[in-house]
XYZ file of C-alpha atoms in Angstrom:
609
model
C 9.926 -12.839 13.540
C 8.680 -14.851 10.360
C 6.209 -12.847 8.025
C 2.704 -13.664 6.898
C 0.617 -13.087 4.548
C -3.324 -14.044 4.243
C -5.800 -13.669 1.367
C -8.700 -14.782 -0.138
C -10.027 -13.499 -2.732
C -12.126 -13.641 -6.260
C -9.399 -13.573 -8.490
C -6.099 -15.217 -7.625
C -4.161 -14.794 -4.846
C -0.630 -15.278 -5.504
C 0.927 -12.037 -7.368
C -0.380 -10.545 -3.677
C 0.770 -13.225 -1.599
C 5.024 -13.083 -3.189
C 4.658 -9.029 -3.250
C 3.532 -8.911 0.437
C 6.596 -11.963 1.221
C 8.733 -9.642 -1.351
C 7.671 -6.464 1.406
C 8.138 -8.514 4.806
C 11.192 -10.383 4.113
C 12.875 -8.351 5.997
C 11.240 -9.964 8.825
C 13.273 -13.592 7.853
C 15.036 -14.913 5.253
C 15.982 -17.911 5.671
C 13.648 -19.268 3.224
C 9.766 -18.921 1.825
C 6.332 -20.492 1.516
C 2.844 -20.794 0.299
C 0.059 -22.732 -0.097
C -3.153 -22.243 -1.860
C -7.436 -23.999 -3.077
C -8.545 -24.088 -6.752
C -10.856 -26.223 -6.932
C -10.332 -27.646 -3.598
C -7.470 -28.614 -3.948
C -4.333 -27.375 -1.636
C -1.462 -27.411 -3.822
C 2.128 -26.158 -1.809
C 5.368 -24.232 -2.888
C 8.243 -23.807 -0.781
C 11.810 -23.079 -1.147
C 14.876 -22.316 0.851
C 15.946 -19.497 -0.932
C 14.889 -16.206 -0.988
C 11.203 -14.971 -1.945
C 12.699 -14.434 -5.225
C 13.416 -17.375 -5.865
C 9.918 -19.016 -4.486
C 8.550 -16.236 -7.214
C 10.436 -17.988 -9.957
C 9.324 -21.159 -9.218
C 5.558 -20.025 -8.592
C 5.544 -18.556 -12.049
C 6.808 -21.248 -13.539
C 4.457 -24.276 -12.422
C 1.863 -21.759 -12.969
C 0.550 -21.759 -9.403
C -2.911 -20.266 -9.058
C -5.436 -19.875 -6.896
C -8.523 -17.732 -4.615
C -7.433 -18.014 -0.786
C -3.704 -18.872 -0.272
C -1.404 -17.991 2.834
C 2.083 -16.867 2.719
C 4.970 -17.476 5.180
C 8.967 -16.282 5.023
C 10.954 -17.586 8.237
C 13.814 -16.888 10.597
C 14.246 -19.651 12.119
C 14.062 -20.327 15.512
C 13.390 -24.238 15.757
C 14.921 -26.322 12.810
C 17.435 -25.767 10.725
C 16.587 -23.379 7.114
C 15.603 -26.367 5.039
C 12.437 -27.175 2.980
C 11.558 -29.565 5.360
C 10.904 -26.789 8.126
C 9.598 -24.189 5.263
C 6.001 -22.812 6.139
C 3.030 -24.239 5.504
C 2.800 -27.177 7.306
C -0.088 -29.556 6.369
C -1.506 -31.936 8.416
C -4.732 -34.068 6.574
C -5.351 -31.208 3.821
C -5.353 -28.376 6.802
C -1.972 -25.310 5.937
C -1.489 -23.539 8.677
C 2.233 -20.623 9.230
C 2.910 -19.312 11.996
C 4.958 -16.856 13.196
C 6.505 -16.987 16.911
C 7.757 -20.043 19.349
C 5.269 -23.130 21.062
C 6.512 -23.396 24.549
C 4.439 -26.590 24.763
C 4.947 -28.080 21.513
C 6.840 -30.771 22.417
C 3.840 -32.102 25.434
C 1.305 -31.788 22.245
C 3.888 -33.281 19.762
C 4.568 -35.998 21.998
C 0.377 -36.623 22.697
C 0.463 -36.426 19.059
C 1.767 -38.920 17.950
C 0.505 -41.880 20.128
C -2.583 -40.378 18.070
C -0.933 -41.275 15.236
C 0.305 -38.406 13.619
C 3.914 -38.658 11.687
C 5.693 -34.995 12.432
C 8.173 -34.609 9.154
C 9.795 -30.731 10.274
C 11.473 -30.280 13.591
C 9.464 -27.149 14.042
C 6.853 -25.813 16.111
C 4.811 -24.745 13.923
C 3.477 -28.759 12.378
C 2.237 -29.249 15.952
C -0.648 -26.622 15.367
C -1.040 -27.720 12.073
C -1.574 -31.685 13.182
C -3.017 -30.229 16.433
C -6.008 -28.455 13.943
C -6.216 -31.083 12.487
C -7.608 -33.701 15.315
C -10.180 -30.776 16.932
C -11.104 -30.754 12.597
C -12.099 -34.255 13.076
C -14.465 -33.429 15.719
C -15.339 -30.021 14.960
C -18.576 -28.749 12.317
C -15.607 -25.749 10.673
C -12.720 -24.833 10.485
C -12.559 -22.154 12.802
C -13.972 -24.102 15.590
C -10.730 -26.226 15.344
C -7.818 -23.510 15.972
C -9.717 -22.198 18.477
C -9.931 -24.844 19.989
C -6.210 -26.018 18.576
C -5.722 -21.986 20.135
C -6.232 -22.439 23.631
C -3.931 -25.420 23.831
C -1.436 -23.373 23.236
C 1.451 -21.083 25.453
C 3.704 -18.774 23.860
C 3.659 -17.002 21.338
C 1.871 -17.022 18.247
C 0.011 -15.365 15.024
C -1.076 -17.928 12.577
C -3.072 -17.876 9.339
C -4.500 -21.782 8.618
C -6.161 -22.924 5.147
C -7.777 -25.734 4.496
C -8.806 -27.534 1.167
C -12.599 -28.608 2.082
C -13.454 -25.250 3.868
C -11.603 -23.177 0.307
C -13.231 -20.112 0.845
C -11.997 -18.378 4.063
C -8.935 -18.259 6.208
C -8.839 -18.862 9.901
C -6.083 -16.433 11.470
C -5.063 -15.783 15.272
C -2.386 -14.407 17.345
C -0.830 -14.172 20.703
C 1.560 -12.279 21.690
C 2.681 -11.649 17.769
C 2.160 -8.863 15.263
C -1.482 -9.872 13.178
C -3.617 -7.356 11.424
C -6.481 -6.893 8.540
C -6.676 -5.985 5.316
C -10.231 -5.319 4.510
C -10.426 -5.065 0.241
C -13.795 -4.321 -1.856
C -14.514 -8.424 -2.008
C -11.656 -8.787 -1.101
C -10.033 -9.940 2.443
C -6.612 -9.782 3.492
C -4.360 -11.083 7.113
C -0.253 -9.267 7.321
C 2.535 -9.392 9.894
C 1.919 -5.719 9.203
C 1.075 -3.150 6.896
C 4.193 -2.909 4.515
C 2.397 -6.069 2.960
C -0.881 -5.058 2.739
C -0.586 -1.737 0.815
C -0.923 -2.989 -2.724
C -4.329 -4.377 -2.217
C -5.959 -2.017 0.486
C -4.740 1.482 3.313
C -7.523 -0.196 5.055
C -6.387 -1.743 8.395
C -8.022 -3.283 11.498
C -5.291 -4.463 14.428
C -6.665 -7.558 16.119
C -6.010 -7.656 19.633
C -4.376 -10.810 21.904
C -6.431 -13.712 22.352
C -8.554 -12.586 18.819
C -9.167 -15.283 16.137
C -10.838 -14.393 12.958
C -12.834 -15.707 10.337
C -11.639 -14.291 6.793
C -14.200 -14.899 4.030
C -14.083 -12.850 0.656
C -15.019 -9.002 1.852
C -15.980 -9.488 4.981
C -14.352 -10.919 8.187
C -16.185 -12.070 12.030
C -12.982 -11.584 14.783
C -13.920 -13.510 18.277
C -11.961 -12.040 20.878
C -10.600 -14.350 24.029
C -13.702 -15.470 25.702
C -15.293 -16.484 22.839
C -16.962 -13.096 21.978
C -17.901 -11.405 18.426
C -15.532 -8.725 18.926
C -15.731 -5.007 16.660
C -12.487 -3.494 16.590
C -11.653 -0.306 13.973
C -10.499 0.592 10.492
C -7.762 2.308 10.753
C -6.448 3.909 7.112
C -2.997 3.524 7.330
C -1.191 6.704 6.671
C 1.660 4.539 4.685
C 2.767 4.847 1.012
C 4.098 2.641 -1.339
C 7.246 4.893 -2.019
C 7.490 4.787 1.396
C 9.116 1.130 1.096
C 9.684 1.221 -1.808
C 14.135 1.730 -2.549
C 14.553 4.267 -4.202
C 17.317 5.251 -6.129
C 19.486 3.455 -2.831
C 21.656 0.490 -3.239
C 19.767 -0.901 -0.385
C 17.665 -0.372 2.652
C 20.126 0.730 5.199
C 21.574 3.135 2.793
C 18.505 5.212 2.403
C 17.590 5.180 5.740
C 20.885 6.256 6.601
C 20.170 9.781 4.320
C 16.324 9.274 5.590
C 17.315 10.598 9.196
C 17.589 14.948 8.622
C 13.455 14.075 7.511
C 12.867 11.663 10.251
C 14.224 14.154 13.400
C 12.657 16.905 11.309
C 8.779 14.398 11.114
C 9.321 13.583 14.944
C 10.263 17.492 16.293
C 7.595 18.884 14.191
C 5.903 19.413 17.098
C 7.901 21.231 19.013
C 10.327 23.074 16.822
C 7.009 25.099 15.807
C 6.490 25.859 19.015
C 7.315 28.129 21.355
C 7.973 26.342 24.603
C 7.990 22.298 25.679
C 4.661 20.795 26.906
C 4.015 17.351 28.453
C 0.893 16.851 26.195
C 3.515 15.898 24.110
C 3.800 12.310 25.420
C -0.176 12.190 26.129
C -3.283 14.094 27.512
C -2.033 12.345 31.222
C 1.203 13.015 30.653
C 1.715 16.239 32.759
C 0.059 14.649 36.080
C 1.619 11.486 36.146
C 5.346 13.244 34.944
C 4.523 15.467 38.186
C 4.109 12.005 40.348
C 7.371 9.935 39.365
C 10.839 10.050 41.241
C 13.137 7.868 38.453
C 12.539 6.084 35.275
C 13.564 2.330 34.426
C 14.321 2.458 30.862
C 13.918 -1.565 29.146
C 14.557 -2.088 25.750
C 16.444 -4.081 23.813
C 19.714 -4.231 20.981
C 20.055 -0.763 19.894
C 16.910 0.533 21.252
C 18.827 -0.299 24.549
C 22.022 1.987 23.535
C 19.195 4.623 23.190
C 18.077 3.940 26.993
C 21.839 4.055 28.585
C 22.772 7.519 26.035
C 19.305 8.794 28.113
C 20.266 7.721 31.759
C 23.215 10.378 31.061
C 20.594 12.775 30.210
C 17.888 12.214 32.916
C 20.393 12.284 35.270
C 22.751 15.628 34.550
C 19.275 17.527 33.057
C 16.200 16.568 34.863
C 18.417 15.636 38.023
C 16.623 12.502 38.969
C 17.267 8.535 39.338
C 17.283 6.411 36.381
C 18.418 3.001 36.011
C 17.838 1.298 32.270
C 17.918 -2.740 31.749
C 18.068 -4.634 29.268
C 14.688 -5.901 28.776
C 15.053 -9.518 28.369
C 17.576 -9.515 31.674
C 14.978 -7.890 33.644
C 11.949 -10.097 33.771
C 14.205 -13.148 35.868
C 15.930 -11.388 38.170
C 15.027 -10.291 41.390
C 14.565 -6.427 41.404
C 13.349 -4.659 43.885
C 10.234 -2.640 42.273
C 9.398 1.809 42.729
C 5.900 2.075 42.365
C 6.696 5.455 42.140
C 8.887 5.014 39.144
C 8.109 5.941 35.022
C 8.871 2.785 33.657
C 9.802 3.695 29.653
C 9.964 1.115 27.394
C 12.063 1.732 23.760
C 11.319 0.159 20.417
C 11.277 0.517 17.177
C 8.836 -1.858 15.970
C 6.395 -2.007 18.890
C 6.508 -6.214 18.361
C 9.136 -6.831 20.297
C 8.353 -9.344 21.894
C 11.674 -9.400 24.937
C 10.684 -5.398 25.660
C 6.844 -6.549 26.073
C 6.966 -8.913 28.517
C 9.435 -6.710 30.617
C 6.682 -4.486 30.453
C 4.080 -6.922 31.104
C 6.400 -8.363 34.186
C 6.544 -4.513 35.445
C 2.798 -4.260 36.122
C 3.174 -7.053 38.216
C 5.819 -6.060 40.351
C 3.377 -2.630 40.868
C 4.469 0.106 38.669
C 1.844 1.619 36.962
C 3.228 4.794 34.799
C 4.003 3.376 31.736
C 5.281 5.112 29.201
C 6.395 3.332 25.490
C 8.563 5.452 23.242
C 8.087 3.258 19.439
C 7.649 4.249 16.046
C 4.454 1.943 15.065
C 1.168 3.339 16.167
C -1.243 0.566 16.336
C 1.875 -1.180 17.715
C 1.499 -3.468 20.815
C 3.702 -1.709 23.223
C 2.398 1.238 21.770
C -1.889 -0.197 23.182
C 0.270 -0.885 26.882
C 1.322 1.634 27.345
C -0.433 4.918 29.901
C 1.665 7.621 27.367
C 3.206 7.160 24.422
C 5.670 9.550 22.048
C 5.949 8.352 18.174
C 8.718 8.736 17.020
C 8.125 9.352 13.291
C 10.926 7.813 11.556
C 8.567 6.519 8.286
C 9.121 1.912 8.110
C 12.038 1.043 8.804
C 13.400 -2.324 6.774
C 16.944 -2.981 7.144
C 17.531 -5.282 9.607
C 20.262 -2.924 11.043
C 18.645 0.307 13.137
C 19.676 4.111 11.732
C 17.081 6.458 11.640
C 14.827 4.360 14.490
C 17.465 4.784 16.870
C 18.133 8.308 16.307
C 14.251 9.554 16.546
C 14.791 8.153 19.616
C 17.710 9.786 21.035
C 15.751 12.621 19.473
C 12.427 11.476 21.648
C 13.814 10.699 24.917
C 15.632 14.528 24.993
C 12.506 15.839 24.445
C 11.667 13.546 27.953
C 14.572 14.496 29.109
C 13.586 18.488 29.790
C 9.923 17.401 30.127
C 11.583 15.880 33.231
C 13.644 18.941 34.199
C 11.095 21.514 33.129
C 8.519 19.629 35.253
C 10.761 19.891 38.347
C 12.509 23.754 37.663
C 15.803 22.918 36.328
C 15.149 24.288 33.029
C 15.393 28.056 32.736
C 12.820 29.766 30.173
C 16.330 30.948 28.432
C 17.875 27.436 27.949
C 14.809 25.492 27.056
C 14.403 28.360 23.979
C 18.368 28.121 23.148
C 17.804 24.002 23.212
C 13.962 24.584 20.709
C 16.421 26.506 18.391
C 19.099 23.463 18.356
C 16.685 20.879 18.598
C 15.473 22.921 15.212
C 18.710 22.956 13.865
C 19.614 19.789 13.887
C 17.934 18.159 10.658
C 20.591 20.498 8.937
C 23.549 19.620 10.992
C 22.586 15.484 10.388
C 23.118 16.659 6.980
C 26.634 18.547 6.732
C 27.532 15.084 8.955
C 26.284 12.858 6.273
C 28.771 15.184 3.503
C 31.986 13.052 5.603
C 30.992 9.564 3.904
C 33.592 9.898 1.020
C 36.037 9.697 4.214
C 34.266 7.000 5.282
C 34.477 5.045 2.150
C 38.134 4.995 2.639
C 38.153 4.284 6.955
C 35.581 1.154 4.820
C 38.192 -0.183 2.612
C 41.428 -0.286 5.362
C 38.329 -2.117 8.196
C 36.943 -4.815 5.651
C 40.729 -6.387 5.951
C 40.523 -7.166 9.806
C 38.455 -8.948 12.181
C 38.095 -6.646 14.735
C 37.678 -3.631 16.072
C 37.857 -1.974 19.307
C 35.326 1.436 19.566
C 36.120 4.386 21.872
C 34.380 6.690 23.931
C 34.334 8.774 26.763
C 30.283 9.674 29.029
C 27.403 9.683 26.997
C 29.447 8.898 24.453
C 30.449 5.117 25.235
C 26.896 4.499 24.707
C 27.452 5.577 21.063
C 30.279 3.142 20.525
C 28.446 0.591 21.855
C 25.822 1.407 18.965
C 28.830 1.845 16.108
C 30.014 -1.550 16.997
C 26.972 -3.452 17.663
C 26.747 -2.260 13.679
C 30.309 -3.083 12.750
C 29.095 -7.051 14.025
C 25.823 -6.754 12.260
C 26.147 -6.072 9.344
C 30.095 -6.870 8.491
C 30.150 -9.514 10.758
C 33.983 -8.328 12.222
C 33.753 -8.792 16.033
C 34.402 -5.502 17.858
C 33.269 -4.404 21.272
C 33.226 -1.468 22.694
C 34.233 0.551 26.186
C 34.782 3.352 27.955
C 38.205 4.516 27.098
C 39.060 4.870 30.316
C 38.798 1.135 30.653
C 41.847 0.648 28.321
C 44.528 0.023 31.057
C 42.438 -1.746 32.752
C 42.108 -4.839 29.885
C 40.851 -4.392 26.293
C 44.755 -1.966 26.085
C 46.104 -6.237 25.869
C 44.170 -6.704 22.459
C 45.526 -3.501 20.776
C 48.406 -3.685 18.376
C 48.508 -3.014 14.923
C 46.007 -5.514 12.955
C 43.266 -3.708 15.608
C 41.770 -0.468 14.098
C 40.752 1.722 17.628
C 37.367 3.848 15.848
C 37.927 7.033 19.240
C 34.939 9.210 19.667
C 35.973 12.409 20.380
C 33.582 15.645 20.972
C 34.715 18.275 22.003
C 33.310 18.427 25.822
C 34.306 17.781 29.121
C 36.228 14.448 28.780
C 37.909 14.958 26.110
C 41.671 16.149 27.238
C 41.255 12.476 28.600
C 40.431 10.669 26.033
C 43.459 12.233 24.416
C 45.117 10.470 26.897
C 43.457 7.071 26.448
C 43.986 7.587 22.883
C 48.049 7.960 23.021
C 47.755 4.886 25.404
C 47.054 3.395 21.767
C 49.576 4.417 19.825
C 52.136 3.990 21.843
C 51.064 0.078 21.631
C 51.327 -0.035 18.029
C 47.288 0.542 17.500
C 46.341 2.015 14.074
C 43.506 4.922 15.132
C 40.393 6.347 13.648
C 39.247 9.153 15.131
C 36.187 11.248 15.194
C 36.551 14.627 15.627
C 34.597 18.006 16.141
C 35.561 20.765 14.210
C 36.965 22.826 17.173
C 37.995 19.659 19.425
C 41.967 20.564 17.180
C 41.994 16.999 16.269
C 44.511 15.902 13.383
C 45.681 13.558 11.276
C 49.134 12.185 11.865
C 51.080 8.778 11.812
C 48.954 6.190 13.192
C 45.913 8.276 13.735
C 43.628 9.290 10.297
C 40.399 12.345 11.646
C 37.162 12.523 10.250
C 36.394 15.626 11.213
C 32.089 16.677 11.862
C 30.912 20.310 13.333
C 31.333 22.004 16.241
C 30.278 20.157 19.468
C 26.794 20.180 19.266
C 26.209 19.907 23.332
C 24.051 17.188 24.609
C 22.772 16.592 21.087
C 26.322 15.565 19.817
C 25.701 11.848 20.483
C 23.128 12.363 17.837
C 25.713 13.445 15.401
C 28.437 10.781 16.019
C 26.399 8.237 14.737
C 26.198 8.710 11.820
C 29.387 8.403 10.443
C 29.185 4.995 12.590
C 26.595 3.930 10.702
C 28.252 4.625 7.396
C 31.459 3.228 8.463
C 28.800 -0.190 9.025
C 27.826 0.596 5.529
C 30.704 0.235 3.748
C 32.888 -2.150 5.575
C 29.461 -4.594 4.465
C 29.949 -3.538 1.135
C 34.092 -3.943 0.926
C 33.461 -7.399 2.271
C 30.671 -8.002 0.065
C 27.988 -8.950 3.045
C 23.991 -9.242 2.023
C 23.652 -5.570 3.919
C 19.553 -5.606 4.620
C 20.261 -9.707 5.496
C 22.644 -9.664 7.824
C 22.946 -13.726 8.103
C 21.430 -15.280 11.453
C 19.235 -11.694 11.821
C 15.495 -10.565 11.954
C 14.602 -6.705 11.875
C 11.240 -7.155 14.344
C 12.540 -9.676 16.567
C 9.048 -11.127 17.526
C 10.573 -14.457 20.181
C 11.790 -14.748 22.852
């Protein structure tokens, strides 16, 4: 969950490295560092602050070099401190690392016996000393790095530089994202493409086990078996504008308001068509979908909530069993595999370590039919899956996921409808009706975003509290879960979500005048049940904040505040009710003076288990 940038060029690479770190800071921001080589001398600069502070320090000391590696950290081993910040150095060799080395203690003991001294609490320092130990008996840095990586267990992406080999950087990956950037007489590497758009759009996505010798204007890839490998060069479709803040105060705000466009892009192939085709999910989708008898969804965090929504859709509309598993738990329990199930993995980045591990575990259990729903075309999850659907949300920089969630829901709606159509449960008339609804969805989202001023008023009151309850029924219960998660992530208010019918089975004991309760109140079959649950809250003096459809016939009264959205949107209602919950979390966090885009203790791309 850290960001790596590396460069080899004929000009000073420090500005490029620092700009790359700035663009990767969403991946980790408790410390940052850079190491460059100039005149056969390795110079390292580290900071426990943000990248902006590192940039000031680099300017003050005139840091310069034509070869360099840089890193922004999200702490795993060792607290945030300068001694734990990357790069780590051993005898003129510098290393930056993303991931976790599971056998670092065994290697550390062996290296200490050889006389190596450790100055940090990190697992990364082990890599630096290990490479140095191999370099003492090997011809060059590339060979030493390859030898070291063969001893590492766990996940890693690393970049290595040495002062006695000043015109090269060695990079390697196993279980953590890393790609190359191909420049004109320059070579680069980074954790994701956003860091490299400033210098090139030509990207090379590395495979598991690849080790690369980066030099000025050329590179050589060695695969896991030790053979020279050739990976295709891709032209990135990202633009620098897409990852810039523009007129917004924060990336989260920008990404909330980008959702109508993101949904339109994601649904473009459907809303311009007259019917739905399984080929939306891949050339073999029709065959695979016709063979399955159930669905297993694996995901983490916000993506898990999207999966729980999908379970309601798939079972109600397609009529087939659907199970949803938290990916980090699935691989550690004795589950009963069903080889005829479609395994669906969901991830914004496609590099979520727990989800990738869960997919690999499912394959080991005999699951052969796999679909990934992801926002990154060349991610590991996409490459591991037989079928895939790309949510065209564009870059999501804010740590708290917003547009990734709603585009995942859109993809899952499409999957549900394809499953239903394949089983003869979707009439032509109903299919056309739902395509029209999907075509209208971006406009409906734009309309919902107009409630922001009312949400701001709520936020001022919410900011005074330290706890909150979120209630939903049926398919809107996981939306309540997502709303509570958003509030926790960036406002640091403790929030819990419950099915509203469960209030009387325990949570009602918490309700008093100091416990705000958010209720999601669409005009669906469970509305009258929800109204009764809301009365339970009011009878205990609880303050209700209700998100209602215009046709829900709910109005504000003493102790009850109501924001009305649109008329009930049928099966698409969960998507619309998500947006005001995102706005609430955002404005409460602002009111409490929090760093919205970089909440404490969290990072965007969770590439460690």
